[in-house]
Amino acid sequence: MDLVKRCVVKPGSKLHLRDHDPSDTFGVRRNDAALQKRLDRLSELQHLLYADKRYALLIVLQALDAGGKDGTLRHVMSGLNPQGCVVTAFKVPSAEERSHDFLWRAHKAVPERGDMGIFNRSHYEDVLVVRVHRTVPKEVWSKRYGQINDFEQMLNENGVRILKFFLHIGKEEQKRRLQARVLDPTRNWKFSPADLEERKYWDDYMKAYEDALRKCSTPWAPWHVIPADHKWFRNYLVAELIVEALEGMKLKYPPPMADLSNIEIV
Ligand code: ATP
Ligand code: MG
């Protein structure tokens, strides 16, 4: 089964999130051993990406609160070499960040060739939270889709491969997870009253996400809708998609710097 085809947002298509079941598992049966194999393969490929040095891989993770960004990161990165992998969390912009264009902080965090970079939230917040809360006028945010596409295209033309994942949870599942943060003492620290406030804007967020995914899924930086109610499936799918993308790069170990045939180490 072609997992990519099932979740990639076709450029120019009219995506409706309501047609995507957050509890879907695409008929895949849970198999932790198979998942571990994918994570092992991911680790090998990361090594190759690092050695090859022609490309960087940028992974953009977006989700609503309790959508599973942290869990995905923890899981998918568990086998990776921390040297060569950088995670950047995008929070409310600082005064310095606000005094630049909205892509400035994202550009600064783009991984160098040979590295994997993960954006935990991203420049997409500037067409999501900002739009939902009307922080900037429509004339400003509506131009950003094109600006994002141009930015991502420029990165792609400079060796940065981009994969974007929207972790799609259902409203009920979000309720369960927020509830768990209230009830479970080991998760209390994760509970923020702000998350309840944001939950009231669920429908607005769905619209904003639909627009972002429709307008900014491009051949050079595709969006994927990841059914994320089941954590094991979310992890499996994200790992699989990253492995496929890395395999598609035809990475190679560079040739040795010198003729090794006559070298004798004494
Ligand atoms: P957690 O799962 O730990 O809650 P989080 O990503 O929600 O992780 P928080 O510190 O709770 O982290 O929230 C970061 C907040 O910053 C989010 O509400 C997000 O919408 C907001 N944010 C990010 N980028 C922007 C932006 N460009 N403009 C305004 N708000 C932003
Ligand atoms: Mg939060």
PDB file of N, CA and C and ligand atoms in Angstrom, residues 65 121 192 195, ligand 2:
ATOM      1  N   ASP A  65      -3.150  21.937  20.102  1.00  0.00           N
ATOM      2  CA  ASP A  65      -2.656  21.567  21.426  1.00  0.00           C
ATOM      3  C   ASP A  65      -3.013  20.111  21.719  1.00  0.00           C
ATOM      4  N   ARG A 121       6.120  23.344  15.625  1.00  0.00           N
ATOM      5  CA  ARG A 121       5.471  24.562  15.136  1.00  0.00           C
ATOM      6  C   ARG A 121       6.466  25.248  14.197  1.00  0.00           C
ATOM      7  N   SER A 192      -2.259  23.638  30.374  1.00  0.00           N
ATOM      8  CA  SER A 192      -2.251  25.094  30.353  1.00  0.00           C
ATOM      9  C   SER A 192      -3.684  25.564  30.104  1.00  0.00           C
ATOM     10  N   ASP A 195      -4.826  26.326  26.666  1.00  0.00           N
ATOM     11  CA  ASP A 195      -5.247  25.282  25.722  1.00  0.00           C
ATOM     12  C   ASP A 195      -6.777  25.192  25.656  1.00  0.00           C
TER      13      ASP A 195
HETATM   14 MG    MG B   2       0.839  24.534  24.327  1.00  0.00          MG
END
